[in-house]
GROMACS .gro file of C-alpha atoms in nm:
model
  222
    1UNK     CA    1  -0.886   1.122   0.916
    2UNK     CA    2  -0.905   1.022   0.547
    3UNK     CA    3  -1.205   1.016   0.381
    4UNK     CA    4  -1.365   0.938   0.063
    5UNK     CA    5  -1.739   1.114   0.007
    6UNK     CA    6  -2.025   1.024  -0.185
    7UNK     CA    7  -1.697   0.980  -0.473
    8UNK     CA    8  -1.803   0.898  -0.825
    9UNK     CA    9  -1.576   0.740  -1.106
   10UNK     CA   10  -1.722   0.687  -1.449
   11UNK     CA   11  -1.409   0.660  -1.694
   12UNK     CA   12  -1.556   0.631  -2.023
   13UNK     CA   13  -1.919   0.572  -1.919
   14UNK     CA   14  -1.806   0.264  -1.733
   15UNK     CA   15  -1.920   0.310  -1.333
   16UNK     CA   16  -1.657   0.214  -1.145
   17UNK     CA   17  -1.701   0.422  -0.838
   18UNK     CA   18  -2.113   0.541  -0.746
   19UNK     CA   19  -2.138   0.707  -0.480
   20UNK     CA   20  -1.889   0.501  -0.265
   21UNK     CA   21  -1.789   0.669   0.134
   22UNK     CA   22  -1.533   0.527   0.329
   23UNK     CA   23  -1.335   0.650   0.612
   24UNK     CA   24  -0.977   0.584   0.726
   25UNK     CA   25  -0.868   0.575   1.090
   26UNK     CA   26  -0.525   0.770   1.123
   27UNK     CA   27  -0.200   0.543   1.209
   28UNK     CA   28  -0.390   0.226   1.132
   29UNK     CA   29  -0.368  -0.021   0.872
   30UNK     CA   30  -0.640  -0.091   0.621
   31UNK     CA   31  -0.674  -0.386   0.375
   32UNK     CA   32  -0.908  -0.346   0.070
   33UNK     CA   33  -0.997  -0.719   0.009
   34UNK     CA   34  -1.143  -0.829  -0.306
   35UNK     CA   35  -1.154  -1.012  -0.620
   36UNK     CA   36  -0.978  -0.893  -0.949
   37UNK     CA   37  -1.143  -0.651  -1.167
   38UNK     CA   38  -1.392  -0.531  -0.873
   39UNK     CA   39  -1.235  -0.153  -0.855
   40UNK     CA   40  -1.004  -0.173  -0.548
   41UNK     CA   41  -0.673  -0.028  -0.745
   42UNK     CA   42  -0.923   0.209  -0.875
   43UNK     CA   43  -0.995   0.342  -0.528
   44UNK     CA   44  -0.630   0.360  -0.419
   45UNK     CA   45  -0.514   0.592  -0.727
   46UNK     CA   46  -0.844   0.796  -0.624
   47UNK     CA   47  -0.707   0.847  -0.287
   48UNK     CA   48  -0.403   0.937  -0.397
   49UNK     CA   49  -0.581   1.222  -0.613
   50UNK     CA   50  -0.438   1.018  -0.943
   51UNK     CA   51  -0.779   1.027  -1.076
   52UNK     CA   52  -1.040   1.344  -1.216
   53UNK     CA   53  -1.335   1.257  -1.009
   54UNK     CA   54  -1.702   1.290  -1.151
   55UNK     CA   55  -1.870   1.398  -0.808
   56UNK     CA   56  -1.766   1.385  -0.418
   57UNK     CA   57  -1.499   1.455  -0.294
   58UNK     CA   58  -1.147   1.286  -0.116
   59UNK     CA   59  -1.026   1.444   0.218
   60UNK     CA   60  -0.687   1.356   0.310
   61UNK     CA   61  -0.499   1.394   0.688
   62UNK     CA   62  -0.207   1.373   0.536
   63UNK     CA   63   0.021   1.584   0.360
   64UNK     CA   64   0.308   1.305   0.266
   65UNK     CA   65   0.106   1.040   0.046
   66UNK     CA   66   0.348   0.769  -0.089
   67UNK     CA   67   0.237   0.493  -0.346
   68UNK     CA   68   0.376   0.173  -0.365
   69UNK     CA   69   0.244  -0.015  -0.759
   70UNK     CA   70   0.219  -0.329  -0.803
   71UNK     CA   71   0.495  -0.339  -1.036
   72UNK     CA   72   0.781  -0.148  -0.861
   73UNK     CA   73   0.861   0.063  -1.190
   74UNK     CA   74   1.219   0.124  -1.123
   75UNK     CA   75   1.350   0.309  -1.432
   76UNK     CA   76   1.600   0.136  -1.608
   77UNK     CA   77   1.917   0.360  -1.657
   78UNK     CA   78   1.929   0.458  -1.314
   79UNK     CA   79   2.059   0.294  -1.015
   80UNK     CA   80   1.875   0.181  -0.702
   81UNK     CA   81   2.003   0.474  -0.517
   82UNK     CA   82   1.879   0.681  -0.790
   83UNK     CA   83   1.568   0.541  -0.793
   84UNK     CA   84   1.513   0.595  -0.455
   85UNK     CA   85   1.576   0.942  -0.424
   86UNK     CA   86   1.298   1.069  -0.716
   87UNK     CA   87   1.041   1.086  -0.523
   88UNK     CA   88   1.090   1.525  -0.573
   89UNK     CA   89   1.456   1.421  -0.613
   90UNK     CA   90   1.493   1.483  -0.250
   91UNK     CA   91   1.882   1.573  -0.163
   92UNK     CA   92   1.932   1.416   0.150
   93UNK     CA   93   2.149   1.172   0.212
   94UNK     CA   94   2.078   1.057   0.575
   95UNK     CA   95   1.701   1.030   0.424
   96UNK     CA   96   1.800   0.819   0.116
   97UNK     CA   97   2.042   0.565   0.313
   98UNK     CA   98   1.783   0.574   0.594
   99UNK     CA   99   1.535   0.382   0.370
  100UNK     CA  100   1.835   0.179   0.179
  101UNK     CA  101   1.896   0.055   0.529
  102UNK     CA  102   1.522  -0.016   0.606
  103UNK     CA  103   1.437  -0.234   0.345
  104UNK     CA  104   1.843  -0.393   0.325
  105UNK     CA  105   1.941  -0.278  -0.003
  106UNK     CA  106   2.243  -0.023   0.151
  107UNK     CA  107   2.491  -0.292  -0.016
  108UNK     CA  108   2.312  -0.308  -0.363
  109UNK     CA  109   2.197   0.058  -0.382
  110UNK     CA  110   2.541   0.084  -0.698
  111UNK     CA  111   2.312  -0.169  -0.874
  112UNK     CA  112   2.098  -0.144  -1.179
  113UNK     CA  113   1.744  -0.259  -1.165
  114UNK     CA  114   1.851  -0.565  -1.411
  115UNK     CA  115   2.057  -0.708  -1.149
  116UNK     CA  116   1.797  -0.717  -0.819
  117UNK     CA  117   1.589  -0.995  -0.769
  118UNK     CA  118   1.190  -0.929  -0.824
  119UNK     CA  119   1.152  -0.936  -0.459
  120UNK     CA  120   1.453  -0.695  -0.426
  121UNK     CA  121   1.297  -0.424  -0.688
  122UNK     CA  122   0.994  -0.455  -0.502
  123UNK     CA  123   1.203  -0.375  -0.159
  124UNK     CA  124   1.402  -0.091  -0.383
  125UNK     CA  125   1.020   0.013  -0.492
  126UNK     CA  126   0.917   0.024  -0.108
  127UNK     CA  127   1.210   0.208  -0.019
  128UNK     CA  128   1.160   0.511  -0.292
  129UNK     CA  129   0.778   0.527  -0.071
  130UNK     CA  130   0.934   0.531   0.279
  131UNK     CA  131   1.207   0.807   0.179
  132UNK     CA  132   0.968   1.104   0.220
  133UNK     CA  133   0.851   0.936   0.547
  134UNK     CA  134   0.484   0.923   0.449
  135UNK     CA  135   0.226   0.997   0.639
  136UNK     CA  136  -0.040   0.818   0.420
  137UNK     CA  137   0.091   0.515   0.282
  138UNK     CA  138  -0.015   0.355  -0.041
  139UNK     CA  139   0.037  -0.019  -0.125
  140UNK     CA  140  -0.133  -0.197  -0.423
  141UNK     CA  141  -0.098  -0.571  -0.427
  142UNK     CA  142   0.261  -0.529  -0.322
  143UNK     CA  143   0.356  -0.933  -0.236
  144UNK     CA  144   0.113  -1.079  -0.597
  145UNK     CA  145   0.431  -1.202  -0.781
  146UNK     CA  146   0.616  -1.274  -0.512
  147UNK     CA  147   0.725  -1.591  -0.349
  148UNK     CA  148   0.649  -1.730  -0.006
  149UNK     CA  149   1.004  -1.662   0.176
  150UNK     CA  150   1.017  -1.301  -0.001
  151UNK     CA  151   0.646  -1.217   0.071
  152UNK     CA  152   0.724  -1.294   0.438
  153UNK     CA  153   1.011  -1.043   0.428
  154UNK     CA  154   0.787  -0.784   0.288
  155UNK     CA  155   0.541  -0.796   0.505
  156UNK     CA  156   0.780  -0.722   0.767
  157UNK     CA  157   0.918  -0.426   0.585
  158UNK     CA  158   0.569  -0.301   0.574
  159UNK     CA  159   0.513  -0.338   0.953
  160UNK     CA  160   0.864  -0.248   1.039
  161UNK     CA  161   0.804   0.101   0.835
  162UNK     CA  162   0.479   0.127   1.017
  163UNK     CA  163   0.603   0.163   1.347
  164UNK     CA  164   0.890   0.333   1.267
  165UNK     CA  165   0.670   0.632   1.073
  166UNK     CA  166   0.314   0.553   1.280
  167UNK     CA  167   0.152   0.630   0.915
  168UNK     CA  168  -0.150   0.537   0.803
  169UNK     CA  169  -0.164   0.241   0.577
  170UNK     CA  170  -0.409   0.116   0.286
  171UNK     CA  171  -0.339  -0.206   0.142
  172UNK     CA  172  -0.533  -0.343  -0.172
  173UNK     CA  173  -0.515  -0.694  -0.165
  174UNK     CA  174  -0.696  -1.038  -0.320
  175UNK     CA  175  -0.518  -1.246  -0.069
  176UNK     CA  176  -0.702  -1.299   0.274
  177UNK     CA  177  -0.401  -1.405   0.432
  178UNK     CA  178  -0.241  -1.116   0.358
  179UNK     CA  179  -0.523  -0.910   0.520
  180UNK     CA  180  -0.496  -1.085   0.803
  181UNK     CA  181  -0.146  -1.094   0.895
  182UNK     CA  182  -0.076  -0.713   0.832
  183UNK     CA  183  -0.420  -0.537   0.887
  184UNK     CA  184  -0.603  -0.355   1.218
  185UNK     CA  185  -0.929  -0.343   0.992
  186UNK     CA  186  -1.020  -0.541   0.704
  187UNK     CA  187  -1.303  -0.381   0.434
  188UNK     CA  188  -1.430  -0.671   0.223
  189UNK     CA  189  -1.559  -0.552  -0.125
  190UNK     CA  190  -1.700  -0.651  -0.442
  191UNK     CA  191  -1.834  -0.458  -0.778
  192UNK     CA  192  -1.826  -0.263  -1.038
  193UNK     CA  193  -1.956  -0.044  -0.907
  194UNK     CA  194  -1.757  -0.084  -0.576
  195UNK     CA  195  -1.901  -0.122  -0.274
  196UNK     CA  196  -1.884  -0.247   0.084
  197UNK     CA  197  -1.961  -0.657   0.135
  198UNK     CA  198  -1.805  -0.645   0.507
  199UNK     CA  199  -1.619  -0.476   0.765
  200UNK     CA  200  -1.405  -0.641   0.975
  201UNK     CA  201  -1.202  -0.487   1.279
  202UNK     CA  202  -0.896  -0.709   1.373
  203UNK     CA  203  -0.731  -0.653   1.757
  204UNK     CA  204  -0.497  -0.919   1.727
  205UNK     CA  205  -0.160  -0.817   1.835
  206UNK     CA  206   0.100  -0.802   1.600
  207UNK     CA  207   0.331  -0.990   1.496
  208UNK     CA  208   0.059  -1.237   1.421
  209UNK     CA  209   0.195  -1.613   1.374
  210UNK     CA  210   0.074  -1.904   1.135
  211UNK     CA  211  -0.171  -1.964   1.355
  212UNK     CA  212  -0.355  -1.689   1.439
  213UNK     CA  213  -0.328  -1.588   1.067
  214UNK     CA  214  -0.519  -1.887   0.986
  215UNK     CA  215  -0.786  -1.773   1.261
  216UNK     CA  216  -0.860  -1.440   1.147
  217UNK     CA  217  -0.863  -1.592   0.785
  218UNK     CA  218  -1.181  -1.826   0.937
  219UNK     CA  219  -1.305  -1.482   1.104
  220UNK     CA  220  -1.318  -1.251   0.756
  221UNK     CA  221  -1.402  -1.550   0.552
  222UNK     CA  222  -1.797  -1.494   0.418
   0.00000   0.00000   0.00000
């Protein structure tokens, strides 16, 4: 179990996090809903200890943590393959075309950054997370600049790596639909200071079609 205690955030005086709990079920998926601005990337780089906390405390299950930004922050000079292996510049081959081949970039891994698509950087970006074969999986509005067609492909990426690696998942998102097509548990929030509107357990079997994406939308909605 993951677990965020009684955690406080105050970056410059400015509350962001009082006091705020929250517990994470192991192998699941979690979606942090909420509007812009309310402190739900905030709460992600907490759990992934990217933050100097002013009281509580974080427990983590894991011992792999990946993060996946919203803006895949590829360097440059460096190819996709090279990208994808910096995660501790891990060595192995098998592990680094492993996660080429998950997200289907083995044929543009020679490629510079400049020459993907935004919806292939943010695959590249996804597969520099899965190489270490998380066990805690970090993703902050992955599919916001993306288009329909590509944020379809994503999301199965996402699910695909979660059954492959039976991690745990958090995914900060504004998008309801989103929540709903990927998530076992939705937490609907609101702030500063954060805090917990709504919780929302989904049993829906996945895949989840159109349809009963728009069903658990009418479910979560307020």
């Amino acid at each position: 179990m993951t677990e965020l205690r009684e955690v406080s955030w105050r970056p410059a005086g400015v509350v962001v996090l009082d006091r705020f709990s929250l517990s994470l079920e192991e192998r699941r998926i979690t979606a942090i809903l909420g509007r812009s601005g309310c402190g739900k990337s905030s709460l992600l780089r907490v759990l992934a200890g990217l933050r100097a906390l002013d009281g509580g405390e974080v427990e983590r299950g894991a011992t792999r943590l990946s993060f996946v930004f919203q803006d895949p922050a590829l360097l440059p000079w460096r190819t996709v393959r090279e990208n994808v292996s910096l995660p501790g510049e891990f060595g192995r081959v098998a592990d680094i075309e492993r996660a080429l081949t998950q997200v289907g970039l083995a044929e543009q891994a020679h490629k510079l950054p400049a020459a993907l698509s935004g919806g292939q950087r943010m695959r590249a970006s996804l597969a520099r997370a899965l190489v270490s074969r998380p066990e805690l999986l970090l993703l902050d509005e992955p599919f916001g600049a993306l288009d329909v067609a590509t944020r379809a492909e994503m999301t199965e990426l996402v699910l695909r790596a979660h059954a492959e690696l039976g991690c745990t998942i958090v995914l900060v998102t504004h998008d309801l639909a989103d929540a709903a097509r990927l998530a076992d548990r939705v937490v609907v929030v609101d702030g500063p200071p954060l805090r917990v509107v709504r919780n929302v357990q989904i049993e829906a079997p996945r895949p989840r079609s159109a349809a009963d994406v728009a069903a658990l939308v009418q479910e979560v909605e307020p």
